[in-house]
Coordinates of C-alpha atoms in Angstrom, one line a residue:
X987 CA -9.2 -14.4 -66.9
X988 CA -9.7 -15.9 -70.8
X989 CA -6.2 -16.9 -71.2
X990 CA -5.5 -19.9 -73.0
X991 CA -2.0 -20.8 -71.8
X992 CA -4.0 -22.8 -69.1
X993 CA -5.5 -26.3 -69.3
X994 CA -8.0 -25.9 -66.8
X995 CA -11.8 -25.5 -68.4
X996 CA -12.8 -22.1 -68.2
X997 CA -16.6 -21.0 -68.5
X998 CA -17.1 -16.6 -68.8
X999 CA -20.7 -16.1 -68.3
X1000 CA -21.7 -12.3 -69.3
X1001 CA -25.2 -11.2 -67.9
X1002 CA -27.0 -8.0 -69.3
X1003 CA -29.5 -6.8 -71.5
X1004 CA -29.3 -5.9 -74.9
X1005 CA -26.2 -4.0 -76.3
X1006 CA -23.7 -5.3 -73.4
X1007 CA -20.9 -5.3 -75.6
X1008 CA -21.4 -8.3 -78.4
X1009 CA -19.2 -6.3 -80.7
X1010 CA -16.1 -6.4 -78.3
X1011 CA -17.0 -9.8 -77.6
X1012 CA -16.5 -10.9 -81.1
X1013 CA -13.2 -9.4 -81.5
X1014 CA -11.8 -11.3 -78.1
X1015 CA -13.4 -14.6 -80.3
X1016 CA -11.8 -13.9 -83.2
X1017 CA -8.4 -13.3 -81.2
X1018 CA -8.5 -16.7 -79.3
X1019 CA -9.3 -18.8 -82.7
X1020 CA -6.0 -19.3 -83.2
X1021 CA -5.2 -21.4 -80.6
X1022 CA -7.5 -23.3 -80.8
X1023 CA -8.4 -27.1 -82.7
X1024 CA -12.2 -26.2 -82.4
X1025 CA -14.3 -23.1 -82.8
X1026 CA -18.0 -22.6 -83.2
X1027 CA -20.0 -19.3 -82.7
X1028 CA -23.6 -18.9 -82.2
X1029 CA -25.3 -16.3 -82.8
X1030 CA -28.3 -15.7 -81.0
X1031 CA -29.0 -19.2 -78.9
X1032 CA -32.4 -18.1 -77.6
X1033 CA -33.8 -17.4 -81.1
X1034 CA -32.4 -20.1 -82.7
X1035 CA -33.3 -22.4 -80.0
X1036 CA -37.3 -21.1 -80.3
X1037 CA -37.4 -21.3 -84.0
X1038 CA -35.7 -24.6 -84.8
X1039 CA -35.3 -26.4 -82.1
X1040 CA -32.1 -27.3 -79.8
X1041 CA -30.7 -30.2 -82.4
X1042 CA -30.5 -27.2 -85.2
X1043 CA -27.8 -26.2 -82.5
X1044 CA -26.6 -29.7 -81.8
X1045 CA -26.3 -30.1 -85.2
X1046 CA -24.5 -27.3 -85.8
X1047 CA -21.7 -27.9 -83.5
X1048 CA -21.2 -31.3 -84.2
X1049 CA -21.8 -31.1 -87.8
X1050 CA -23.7 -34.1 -88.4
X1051 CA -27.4 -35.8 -88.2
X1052 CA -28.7 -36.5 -84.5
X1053 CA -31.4 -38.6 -83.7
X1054 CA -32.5 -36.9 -80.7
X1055 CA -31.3 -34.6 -77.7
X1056 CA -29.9 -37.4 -75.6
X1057 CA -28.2 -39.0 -78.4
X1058 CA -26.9 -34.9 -79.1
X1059 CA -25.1 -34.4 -76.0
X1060 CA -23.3 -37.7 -76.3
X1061 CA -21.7 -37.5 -79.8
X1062 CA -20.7 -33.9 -78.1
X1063 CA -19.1 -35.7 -76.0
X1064 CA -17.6 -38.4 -77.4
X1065 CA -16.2 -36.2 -80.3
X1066 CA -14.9 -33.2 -78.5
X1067 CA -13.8 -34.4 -74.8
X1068 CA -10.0 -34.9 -75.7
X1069 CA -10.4 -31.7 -77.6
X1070 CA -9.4 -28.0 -77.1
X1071 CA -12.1 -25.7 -77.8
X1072 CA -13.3 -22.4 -78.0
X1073 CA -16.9 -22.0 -78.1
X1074 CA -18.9 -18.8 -78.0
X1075 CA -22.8 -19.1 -77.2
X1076 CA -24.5 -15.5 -77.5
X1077 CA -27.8 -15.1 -75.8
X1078 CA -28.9 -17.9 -74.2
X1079 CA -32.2 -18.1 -73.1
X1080 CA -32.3 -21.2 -70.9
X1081 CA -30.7 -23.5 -68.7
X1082 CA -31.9 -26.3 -70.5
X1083 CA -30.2 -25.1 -73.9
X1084 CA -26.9 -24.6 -72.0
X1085 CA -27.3 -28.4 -71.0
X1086 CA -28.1 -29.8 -74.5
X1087 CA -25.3 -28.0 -76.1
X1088 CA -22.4 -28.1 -73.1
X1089 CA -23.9 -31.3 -71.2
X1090 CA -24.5 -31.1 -67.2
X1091 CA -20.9 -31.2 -67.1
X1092 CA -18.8 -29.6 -69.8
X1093 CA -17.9 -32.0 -72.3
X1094 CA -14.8 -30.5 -73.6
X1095 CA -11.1 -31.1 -73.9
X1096 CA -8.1 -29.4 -71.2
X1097 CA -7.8 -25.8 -72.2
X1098 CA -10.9 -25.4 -73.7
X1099 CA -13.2 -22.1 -73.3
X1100 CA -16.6 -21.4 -74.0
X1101 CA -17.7 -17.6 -73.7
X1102 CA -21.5 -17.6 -72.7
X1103 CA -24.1 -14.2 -72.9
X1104 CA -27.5 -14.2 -71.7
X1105 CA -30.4 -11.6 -70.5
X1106 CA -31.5 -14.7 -68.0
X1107 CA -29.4 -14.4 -64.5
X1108 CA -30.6 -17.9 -63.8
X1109 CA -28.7 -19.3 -66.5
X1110 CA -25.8 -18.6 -64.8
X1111 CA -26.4 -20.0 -61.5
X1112 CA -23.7 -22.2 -60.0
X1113 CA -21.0 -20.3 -61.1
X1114 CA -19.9 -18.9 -57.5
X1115 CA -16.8 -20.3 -56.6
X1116 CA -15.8 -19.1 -60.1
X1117 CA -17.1 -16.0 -59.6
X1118 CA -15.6 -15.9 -55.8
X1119 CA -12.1 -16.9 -57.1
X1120 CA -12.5 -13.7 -59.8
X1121 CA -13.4 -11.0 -57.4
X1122 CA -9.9 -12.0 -55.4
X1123 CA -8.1 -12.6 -58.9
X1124 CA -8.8 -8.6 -59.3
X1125 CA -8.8 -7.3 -55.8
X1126 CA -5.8 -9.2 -54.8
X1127 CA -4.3 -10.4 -58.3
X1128 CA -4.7 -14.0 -56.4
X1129 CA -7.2 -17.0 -56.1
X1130 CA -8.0 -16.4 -52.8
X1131 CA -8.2 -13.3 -50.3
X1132 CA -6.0 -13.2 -47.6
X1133 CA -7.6 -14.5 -44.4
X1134 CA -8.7 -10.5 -43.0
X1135 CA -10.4 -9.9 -46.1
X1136 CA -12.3 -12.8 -46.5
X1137 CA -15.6 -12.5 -44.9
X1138 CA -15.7 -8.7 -46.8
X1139 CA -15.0 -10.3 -50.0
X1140 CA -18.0 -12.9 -49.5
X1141 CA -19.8 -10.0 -49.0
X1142 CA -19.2 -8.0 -51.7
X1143 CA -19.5 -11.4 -53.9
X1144 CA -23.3 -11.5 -52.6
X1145 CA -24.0 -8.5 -53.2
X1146 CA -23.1 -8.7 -56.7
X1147 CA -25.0 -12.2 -56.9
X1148 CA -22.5 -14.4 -58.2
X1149 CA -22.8 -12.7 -61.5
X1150 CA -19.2 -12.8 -63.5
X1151 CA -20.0 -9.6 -65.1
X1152 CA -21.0 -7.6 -61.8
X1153 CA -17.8 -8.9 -60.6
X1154 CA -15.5 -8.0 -63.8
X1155 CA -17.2 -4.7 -63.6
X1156 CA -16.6 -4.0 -59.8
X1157 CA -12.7 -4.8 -60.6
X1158 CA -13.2 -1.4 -62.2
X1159 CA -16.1 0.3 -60.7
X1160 CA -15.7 -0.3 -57.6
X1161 CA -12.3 1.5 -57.4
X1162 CA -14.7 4.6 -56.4
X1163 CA -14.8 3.2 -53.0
X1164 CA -12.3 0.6 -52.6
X1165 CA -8.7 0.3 -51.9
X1166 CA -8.1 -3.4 -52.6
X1167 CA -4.3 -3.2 -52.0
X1168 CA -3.4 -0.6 -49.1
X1169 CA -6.3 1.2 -47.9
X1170 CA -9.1 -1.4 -47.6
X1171 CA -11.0 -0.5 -44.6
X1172 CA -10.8 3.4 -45.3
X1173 CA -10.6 4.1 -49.6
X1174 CA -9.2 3.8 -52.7
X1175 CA -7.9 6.1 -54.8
X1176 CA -8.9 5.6 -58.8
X1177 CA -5.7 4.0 -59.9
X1178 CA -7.8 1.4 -62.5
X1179 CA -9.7 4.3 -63.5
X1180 CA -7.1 5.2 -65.6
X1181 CA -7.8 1.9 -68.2
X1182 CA -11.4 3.0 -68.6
X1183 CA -11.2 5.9 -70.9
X1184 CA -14.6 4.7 -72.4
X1185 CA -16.4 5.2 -69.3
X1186 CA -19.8 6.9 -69.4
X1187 CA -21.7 5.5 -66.5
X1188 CA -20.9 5.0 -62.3
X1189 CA -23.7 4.0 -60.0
X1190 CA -22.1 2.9 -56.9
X1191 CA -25.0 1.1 -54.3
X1192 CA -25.0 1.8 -50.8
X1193 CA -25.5 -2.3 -49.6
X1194 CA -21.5 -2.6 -49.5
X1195 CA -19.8 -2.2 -45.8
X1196 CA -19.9 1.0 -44.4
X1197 CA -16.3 0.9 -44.3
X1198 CA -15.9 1.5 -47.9
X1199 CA -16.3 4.6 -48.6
X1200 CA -15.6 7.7 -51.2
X1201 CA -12.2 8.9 -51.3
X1202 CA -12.6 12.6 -52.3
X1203 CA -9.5 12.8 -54.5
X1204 CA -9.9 10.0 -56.9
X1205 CA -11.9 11.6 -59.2
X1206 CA -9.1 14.2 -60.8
X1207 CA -8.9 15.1 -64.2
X1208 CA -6.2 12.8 -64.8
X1209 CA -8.2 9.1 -63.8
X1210 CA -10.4 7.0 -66.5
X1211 CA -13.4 9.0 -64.8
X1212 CA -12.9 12.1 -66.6
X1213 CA -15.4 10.8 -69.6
X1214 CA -18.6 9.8 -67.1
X1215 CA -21.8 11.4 -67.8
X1216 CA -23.6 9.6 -65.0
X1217 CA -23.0 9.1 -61.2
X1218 CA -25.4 7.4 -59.5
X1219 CA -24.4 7.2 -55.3
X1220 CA -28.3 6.1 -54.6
X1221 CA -28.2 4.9 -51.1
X1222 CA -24.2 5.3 -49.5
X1223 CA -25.5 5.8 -46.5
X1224 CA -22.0 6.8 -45.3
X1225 CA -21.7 9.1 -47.5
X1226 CA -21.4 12.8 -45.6
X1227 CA -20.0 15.0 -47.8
X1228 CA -20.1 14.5 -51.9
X1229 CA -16.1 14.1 -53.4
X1230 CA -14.5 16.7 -55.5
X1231 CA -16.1 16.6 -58.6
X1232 CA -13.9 19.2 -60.0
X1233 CA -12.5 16.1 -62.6
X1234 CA -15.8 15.0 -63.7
X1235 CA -16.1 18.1 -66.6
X1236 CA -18.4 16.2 -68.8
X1237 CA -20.5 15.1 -65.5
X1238 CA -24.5 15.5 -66.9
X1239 CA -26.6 13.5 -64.4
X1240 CA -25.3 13.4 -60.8
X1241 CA -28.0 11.1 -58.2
X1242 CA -27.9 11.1 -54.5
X1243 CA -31.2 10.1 -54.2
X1244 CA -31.3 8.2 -50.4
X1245 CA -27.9 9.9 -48.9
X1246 CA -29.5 9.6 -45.7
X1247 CA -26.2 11.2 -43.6
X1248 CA -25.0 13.8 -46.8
X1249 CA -25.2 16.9 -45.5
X1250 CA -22.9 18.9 -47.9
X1251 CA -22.3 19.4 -51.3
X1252 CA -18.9 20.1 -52.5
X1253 CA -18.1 23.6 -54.0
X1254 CA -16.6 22.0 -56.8
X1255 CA -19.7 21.4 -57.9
X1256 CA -20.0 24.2 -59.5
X1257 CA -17.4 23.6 -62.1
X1258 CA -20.3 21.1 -63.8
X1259 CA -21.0 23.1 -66.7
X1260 CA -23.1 20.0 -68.3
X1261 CA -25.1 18.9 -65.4
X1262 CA -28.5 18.9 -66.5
X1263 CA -29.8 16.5 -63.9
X1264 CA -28.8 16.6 -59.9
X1265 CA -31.0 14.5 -57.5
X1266 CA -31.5 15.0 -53.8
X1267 CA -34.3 13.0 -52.8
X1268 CA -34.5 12.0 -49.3
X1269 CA -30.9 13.5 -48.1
X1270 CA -32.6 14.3 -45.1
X1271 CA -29.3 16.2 -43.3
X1272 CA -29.0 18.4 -46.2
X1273 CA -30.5 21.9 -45.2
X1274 CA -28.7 24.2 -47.8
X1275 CA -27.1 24.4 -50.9
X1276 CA -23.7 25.7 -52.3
X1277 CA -23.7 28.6 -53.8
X1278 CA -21.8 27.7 -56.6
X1279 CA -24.4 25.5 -57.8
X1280 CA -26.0 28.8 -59.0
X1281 CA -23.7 29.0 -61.4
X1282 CA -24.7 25.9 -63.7
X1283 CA -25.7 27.0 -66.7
X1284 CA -27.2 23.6 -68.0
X1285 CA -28.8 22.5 -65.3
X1286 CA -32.7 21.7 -65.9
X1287 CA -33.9 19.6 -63.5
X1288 CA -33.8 19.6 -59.5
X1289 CA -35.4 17.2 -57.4
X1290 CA -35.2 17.9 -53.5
X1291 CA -38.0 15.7 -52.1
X1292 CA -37.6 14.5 -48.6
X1293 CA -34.4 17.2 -47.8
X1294 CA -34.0 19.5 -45.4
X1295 CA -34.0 22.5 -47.6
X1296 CA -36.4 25.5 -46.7
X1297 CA -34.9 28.1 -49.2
X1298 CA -33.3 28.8 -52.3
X1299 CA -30.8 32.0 -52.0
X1300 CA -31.0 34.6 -53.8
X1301 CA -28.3 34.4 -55.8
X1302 CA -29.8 32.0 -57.7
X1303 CA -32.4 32.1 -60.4
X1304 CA -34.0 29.1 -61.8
X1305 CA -34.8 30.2 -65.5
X1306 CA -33.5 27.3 -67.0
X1307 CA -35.2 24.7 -65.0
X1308 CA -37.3 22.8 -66.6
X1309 CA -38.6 20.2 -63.8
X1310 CA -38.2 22.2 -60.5
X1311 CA -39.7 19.5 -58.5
X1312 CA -39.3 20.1 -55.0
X1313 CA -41.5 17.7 -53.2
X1314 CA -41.1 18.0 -48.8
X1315 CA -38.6 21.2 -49.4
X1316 CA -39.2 24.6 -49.6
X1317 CA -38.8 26.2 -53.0
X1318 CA -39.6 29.9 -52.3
X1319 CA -37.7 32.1 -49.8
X1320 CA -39.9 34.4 -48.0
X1321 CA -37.8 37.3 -48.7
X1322 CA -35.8 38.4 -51.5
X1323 CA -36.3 38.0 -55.1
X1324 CA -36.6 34.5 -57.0
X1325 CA -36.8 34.5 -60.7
X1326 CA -38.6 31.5 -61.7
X1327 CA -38.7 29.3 -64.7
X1328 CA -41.0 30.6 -67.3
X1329 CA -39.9 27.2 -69.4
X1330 CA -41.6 24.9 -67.2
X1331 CA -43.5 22.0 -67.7
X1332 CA -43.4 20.5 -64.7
X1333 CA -44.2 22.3 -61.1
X1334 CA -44.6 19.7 -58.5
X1335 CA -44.6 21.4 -55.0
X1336 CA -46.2 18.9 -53.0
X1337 CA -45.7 18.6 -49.1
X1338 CA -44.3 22.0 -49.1
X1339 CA -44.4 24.1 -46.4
X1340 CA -44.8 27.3 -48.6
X1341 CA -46.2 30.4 -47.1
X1342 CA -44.9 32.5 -49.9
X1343 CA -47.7 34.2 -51.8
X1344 CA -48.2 32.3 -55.4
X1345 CA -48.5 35.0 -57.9
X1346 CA -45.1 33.3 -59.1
X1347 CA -47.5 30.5 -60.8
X1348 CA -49.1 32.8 -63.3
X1349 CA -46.0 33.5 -64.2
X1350 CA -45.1 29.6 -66.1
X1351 CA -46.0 30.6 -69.1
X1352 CA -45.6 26.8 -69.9
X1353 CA -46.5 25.0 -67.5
X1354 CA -48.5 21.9 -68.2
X1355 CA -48.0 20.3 -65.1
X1356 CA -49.2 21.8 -61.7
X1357 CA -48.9 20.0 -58.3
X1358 CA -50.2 21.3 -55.3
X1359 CA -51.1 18.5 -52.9
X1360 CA -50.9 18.7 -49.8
X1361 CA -50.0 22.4 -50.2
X1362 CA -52.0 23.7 -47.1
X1363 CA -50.4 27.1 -46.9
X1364 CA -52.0 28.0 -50.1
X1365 CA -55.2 29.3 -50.1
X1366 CA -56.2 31.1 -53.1
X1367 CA -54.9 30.7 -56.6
X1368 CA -53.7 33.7 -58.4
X1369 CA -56.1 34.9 -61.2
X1370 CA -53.2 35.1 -63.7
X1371 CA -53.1 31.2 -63.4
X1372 CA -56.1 31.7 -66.6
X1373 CA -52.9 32.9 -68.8
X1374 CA -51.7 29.4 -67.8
X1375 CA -52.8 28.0 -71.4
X1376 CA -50.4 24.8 -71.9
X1377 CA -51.7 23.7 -68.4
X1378 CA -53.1 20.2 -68.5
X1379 CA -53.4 19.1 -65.2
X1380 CA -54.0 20.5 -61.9
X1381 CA -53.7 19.0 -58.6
X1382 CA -54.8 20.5 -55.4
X1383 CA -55.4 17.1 -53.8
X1384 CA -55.4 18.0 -49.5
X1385 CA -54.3 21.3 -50.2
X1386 CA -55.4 24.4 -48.7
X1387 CA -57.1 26.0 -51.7
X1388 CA -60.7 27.2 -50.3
X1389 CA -61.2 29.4 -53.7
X1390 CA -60.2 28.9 -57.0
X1391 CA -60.2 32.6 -59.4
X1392 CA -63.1 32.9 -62.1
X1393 CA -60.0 33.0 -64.7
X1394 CA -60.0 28.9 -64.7
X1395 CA -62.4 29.0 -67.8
X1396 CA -60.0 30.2 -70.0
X1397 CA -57.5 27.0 -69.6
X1398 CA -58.5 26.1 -72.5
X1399 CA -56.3 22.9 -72.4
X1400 CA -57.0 21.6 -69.2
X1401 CA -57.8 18.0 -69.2
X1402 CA -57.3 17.2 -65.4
X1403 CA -58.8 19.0 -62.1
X1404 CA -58.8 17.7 -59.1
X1405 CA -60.1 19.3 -56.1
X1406 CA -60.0 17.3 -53.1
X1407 CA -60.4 18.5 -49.6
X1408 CA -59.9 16.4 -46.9
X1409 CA -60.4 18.6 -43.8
X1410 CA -63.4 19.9 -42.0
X1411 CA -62.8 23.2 -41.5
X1412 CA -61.4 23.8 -45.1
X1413 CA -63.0 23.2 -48.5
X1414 CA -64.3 25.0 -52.1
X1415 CA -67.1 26.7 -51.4
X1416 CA -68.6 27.6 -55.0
X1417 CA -67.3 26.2 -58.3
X1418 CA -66.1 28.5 -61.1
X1419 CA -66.8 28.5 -64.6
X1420 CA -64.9 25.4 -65.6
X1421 CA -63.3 24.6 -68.9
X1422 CA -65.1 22.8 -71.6
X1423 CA -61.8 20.9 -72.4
X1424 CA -61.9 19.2 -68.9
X1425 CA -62.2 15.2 -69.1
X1426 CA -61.5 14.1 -65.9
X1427 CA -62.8 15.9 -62.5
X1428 CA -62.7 15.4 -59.0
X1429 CA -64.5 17.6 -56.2
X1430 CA -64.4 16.7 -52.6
X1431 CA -65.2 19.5 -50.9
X1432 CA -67.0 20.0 -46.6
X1433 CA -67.8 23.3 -47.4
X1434 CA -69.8 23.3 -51.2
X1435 CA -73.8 24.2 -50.6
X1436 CA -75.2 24.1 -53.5
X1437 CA -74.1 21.7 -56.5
X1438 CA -72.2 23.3 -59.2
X1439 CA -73.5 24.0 -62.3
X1440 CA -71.3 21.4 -64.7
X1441 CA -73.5 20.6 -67.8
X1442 CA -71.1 22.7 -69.9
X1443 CA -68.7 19.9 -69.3
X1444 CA -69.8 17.9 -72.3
X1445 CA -66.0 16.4 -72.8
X1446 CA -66.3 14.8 -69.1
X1447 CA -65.7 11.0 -69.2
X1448 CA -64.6 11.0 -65.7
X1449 CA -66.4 13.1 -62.4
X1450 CA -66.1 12.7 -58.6
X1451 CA -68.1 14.9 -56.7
X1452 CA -68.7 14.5 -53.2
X1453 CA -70.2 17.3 -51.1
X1454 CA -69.6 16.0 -47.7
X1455 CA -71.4 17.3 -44.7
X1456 CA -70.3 17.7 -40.9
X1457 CA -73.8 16.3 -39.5
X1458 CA -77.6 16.3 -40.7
X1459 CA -78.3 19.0 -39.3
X1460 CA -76.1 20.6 -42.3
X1461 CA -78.6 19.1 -44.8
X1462 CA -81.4 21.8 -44.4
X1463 CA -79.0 24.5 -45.4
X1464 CA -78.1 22.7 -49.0
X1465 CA -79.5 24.0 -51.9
X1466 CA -80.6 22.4 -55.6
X1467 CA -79.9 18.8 -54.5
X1468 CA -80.7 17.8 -58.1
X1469 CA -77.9 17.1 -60.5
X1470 CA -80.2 17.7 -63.2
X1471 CA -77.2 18.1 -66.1
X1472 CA -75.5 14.6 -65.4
X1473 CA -77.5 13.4 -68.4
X1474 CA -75.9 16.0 -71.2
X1475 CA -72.7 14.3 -70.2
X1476 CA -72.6 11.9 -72.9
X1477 CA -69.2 10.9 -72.8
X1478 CA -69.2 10.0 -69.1
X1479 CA -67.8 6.7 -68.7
X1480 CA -67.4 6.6 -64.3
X1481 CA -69.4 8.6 -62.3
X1482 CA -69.5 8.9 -58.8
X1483 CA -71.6 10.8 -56.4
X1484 CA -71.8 11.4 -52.5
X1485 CA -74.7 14.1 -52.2
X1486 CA -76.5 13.3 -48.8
X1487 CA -79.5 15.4 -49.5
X1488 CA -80.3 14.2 -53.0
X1489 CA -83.7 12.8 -53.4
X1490 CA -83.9 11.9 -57.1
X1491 CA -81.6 11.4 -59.9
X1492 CA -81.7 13.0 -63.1
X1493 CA -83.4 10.5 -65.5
X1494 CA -81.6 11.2 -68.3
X1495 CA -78.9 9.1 -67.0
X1496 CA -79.7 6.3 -68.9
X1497 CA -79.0 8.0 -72.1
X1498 CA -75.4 7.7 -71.1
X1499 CA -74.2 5.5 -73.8
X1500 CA -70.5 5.2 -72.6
X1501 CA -71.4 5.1 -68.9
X1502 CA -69.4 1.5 -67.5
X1503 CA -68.9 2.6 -63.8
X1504 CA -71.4 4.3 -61.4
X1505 CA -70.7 4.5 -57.8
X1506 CA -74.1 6.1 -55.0
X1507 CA -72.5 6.7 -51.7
X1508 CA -74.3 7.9 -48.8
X1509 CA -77.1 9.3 -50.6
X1510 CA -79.3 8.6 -47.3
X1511 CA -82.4 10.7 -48.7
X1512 CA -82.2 9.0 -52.4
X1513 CA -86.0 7.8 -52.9
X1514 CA -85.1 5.9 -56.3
X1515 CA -82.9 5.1 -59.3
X1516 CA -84.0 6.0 -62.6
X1517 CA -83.5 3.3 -65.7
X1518 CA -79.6 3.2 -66.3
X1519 CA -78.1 2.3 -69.5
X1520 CA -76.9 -1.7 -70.0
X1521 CA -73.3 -0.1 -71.1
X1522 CA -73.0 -0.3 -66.8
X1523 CA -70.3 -3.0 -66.2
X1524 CA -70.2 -2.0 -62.5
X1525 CA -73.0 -0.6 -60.0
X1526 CA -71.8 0.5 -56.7
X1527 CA -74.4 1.3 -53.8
X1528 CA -73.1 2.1 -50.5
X1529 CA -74.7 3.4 -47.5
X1530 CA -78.0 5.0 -49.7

């Protein structure tokens, strides 16, 4: 695309973040000097451009004094339009700066080159018909697409948004999924793939034509792909059936995250001895798993939110997971015996249908993490969950948890509890011991009588506790409406309280110092508020 035996004008814009590859870039500069009567290289354009000012750059180029911008971009021109030059501008911040150094049009001789990197898309814009004419350059090693191919190839320009660099990528990428020469409308084998020995990372979006799709046997052992450790098929919709991975040896992260139609997973997925990472989330027609994925030895981390999954087989035990997060799947089998993963630190089981018992919690040795919401088959914790003592934070937000075990006091490192029941007919009825290390809490509970006892709390600087009620009637039943501790909280910072039958609050809670937030709501029977401290930034009071 660079080459100089042309004497057309030729402008290689390079979009990306840090580290795209200014190191290679040099070396192609270095290459092309030699044919050329003119050769400047700036370093970092943005910087420069910031510090000094765009005539440092003018100056530099042209190598003389310039009386202003204007006056810039004309000697530019007037010196170097008959001339051939090779020009390399890294990191250009601006539009603007491209204008003051290359002028609105480029002011250079026949033949001339000027090799352009930014982190700012924009300053690329109007580059499409270039950027058109290179996608068909390496799909069809001509200018233009055949006439058949022409609205796909607009499309598939679009979709990489007139970038250069997307498209000089996709001449190799895209190979996953597309047969530029033979088998267009069906797939490509990885023919290109075989240049790219330096390949680490694939993701493949699912926006292109449903007609491209995966061709299972172009990832072999003997294509460029061989060296990825990252796959990333987020969102190939057509996607029914994973390709034989069985080349991909050095494979570590494999996402399939929004696979809507996948509904298997290839057995050769089990010859990934270095996956560490496989993503599932939201493959909703995938309801079971290969068994030879039982078989990875490295694998850590499983997400399987939004599947169709509602066991794990036997076969396999999860000891070396360390993020088993299995959000809208089922994680336990009902029968049979799971070994779970005493190295955890992160147990999110949220929106799961289990009706397994959950003694296996107390088993997580190190957990830190615990995520129950929406859990509703759970009722009870186990009491071993007090052994739990790297546990940080526990969630049982909607969940079906109507008792929690008298063992909570001794997680001794628990800094988040919330407790949050949103049905009628279920709720906490009494409050444990709690830990002193707690600083944030939230109670919502339709079933709690009396209020808990919390003035051991003194690390609080966050508490929710609403004791909702079915009707009034309810009211006459509720016992010690006073929170009489909330003033030994001294390090409360937001409170807020929903306790219908409370008549008076404690008047100590103006001695809280650190207090900025403090919500009332429907506190019907509240007669008056004490003196509150002037740290208050915000008062709520609602329906009192």
């Amino acid at each position: 695309m660079i080459g100089t035996n042309t004497d057309d004008i030729k402008i290689v814009g390079i979009y990306g973040m840090g580290g795209i590859g200014k190191t290679t870039l040099a070396k192609v500069y270095n290459m092309l000097t030699k044919d050329f009567a003119y050769c400047c290289s700036f370093d970092d354009v943005r910087e420069t451009a910031n510090s000094k000012g765009i005539l440092c750059l003018q100056n530099r180029l042209i190598s003389v004094l310039s009386r202003g911008e204007d006056d810039g971009i004309m000697m530019i021109g007037e010196r170097f339009s008959l001339k051939k030059a090779l020009i390399l501008l890294d990191d250009v911040g601006e539009k603007s700066q491209l204008i003051a150094l290359l002028g609105r049009r480029c002011h250079f001789g026949p033949g001339s080159r000027i090799l352009i990197t930014t982190r700012n898309a924009i300053v690329l814009r109007g580059f499409d018909v270039k950027t058109y004419q290179l996608f068909s350059k390496h799909a069809f090693r001509k200018d233009h697409p055949p006439p058949e191919k022409l609205e796909l190839s607009r499309e598939i320009v679009k979709i990489a948004k007139g970038l250069p660099l997307a498209i000089e990528t996709n001449k190799r990428l895209e190979a996953l999924r597309l047969n530029f020469d033979q088998f267009w409308e069906d797939s490509l084998p990885l023919g290109e793939f075989a240049v790219l020995p330096n390949l680490r990372f694939l993701r493949v979006e699912g926006q292109l034509p449903q007609s491209l799709l995966i061709d299972s046997q172009s990832l072999n052992s003997g294509s460029g792909a061989c060296n990825l450790k990252v796959l990333n098929l987020t969102n190939c919709s057509c996607l029914t059936k994973t390709p034989d991975l069985s080349g991909l040896l050095k494979l570590e992260r494999l996402i399939l995250d929004g696979c809507d139609r996948l509904a298997r997973i290839d057995s050769s997925i089990g010859k990934l001895k270095n996956l560490i990472f496989l993503s599932l989330i939201s493959c909703h027609e995938l309801h079971s798993l290969p068994e030879e994925l039982g078989g990875l030895p490295s694998l850590k981390e499983l997400l399987l939110e939004g599947t169709s999954i509602r066991e794990i087989p036997n076969w396999w035990t999860l000891e070396k997971l360390e993020n088993p997060n299995t959000q809208d799947s089922l994680l336990v089998k009902t029968s049979g015996s799971i070994i779970y993963p005493t190295s955890s630190l992160n147990l999110a089981l949220m929106d799961t249908p289990i009706v397994h018992r959950s003694d296996f919690i107390g088993a997580l040795t190190s957990l830190e993490r615990l995520n129950l919401r929406r859990c509703r088959h759970i009722n009870r914790l186990p009491y071993l969950i007090g052994k739990l003592w790297s546990l940080t934070e526990l969630d049982l937000f909607d969940s079906g948890i109507i008792e929690l075990p008298d063992s909570m006091e001794s997680l001794g490192n628990l800094k988040t509890l919330i407790v949050y029941t949103q049905s009628e007919l279920k709720g906490i009825f009494v409050l444990p011991k709690l830990p002193v290390s707690l600083t944030s809490l939230a109670i919502v509970s339709w079933s709690m009588v009396t209020v808990p006892d919390l003035s051991d709390l003194i690390n609080l600087n966050r508490l929710m506790l609403f004791m909702m009620v079915r009707d009034s009637s309810s009211l006459e039943s509720v016992l010690d409406p006073l929170p009489w501790w909330v003033g030994r909280l001294s390090k409360l910072q937001t409170l807020a309280l929903h306790i219908p039958h409370m008549t008076n609050l404690s008047p100590e809670l103006g001695a809280l110092s650190h207090l900025k937030y403090l919500k009332l709501w429907g506190c019907g029977r509240l007669q008056c508020i004490p003196q509150i401290s002037s740290s208050i930034s915000t008062l709520s009071i609602m329906s009192c």
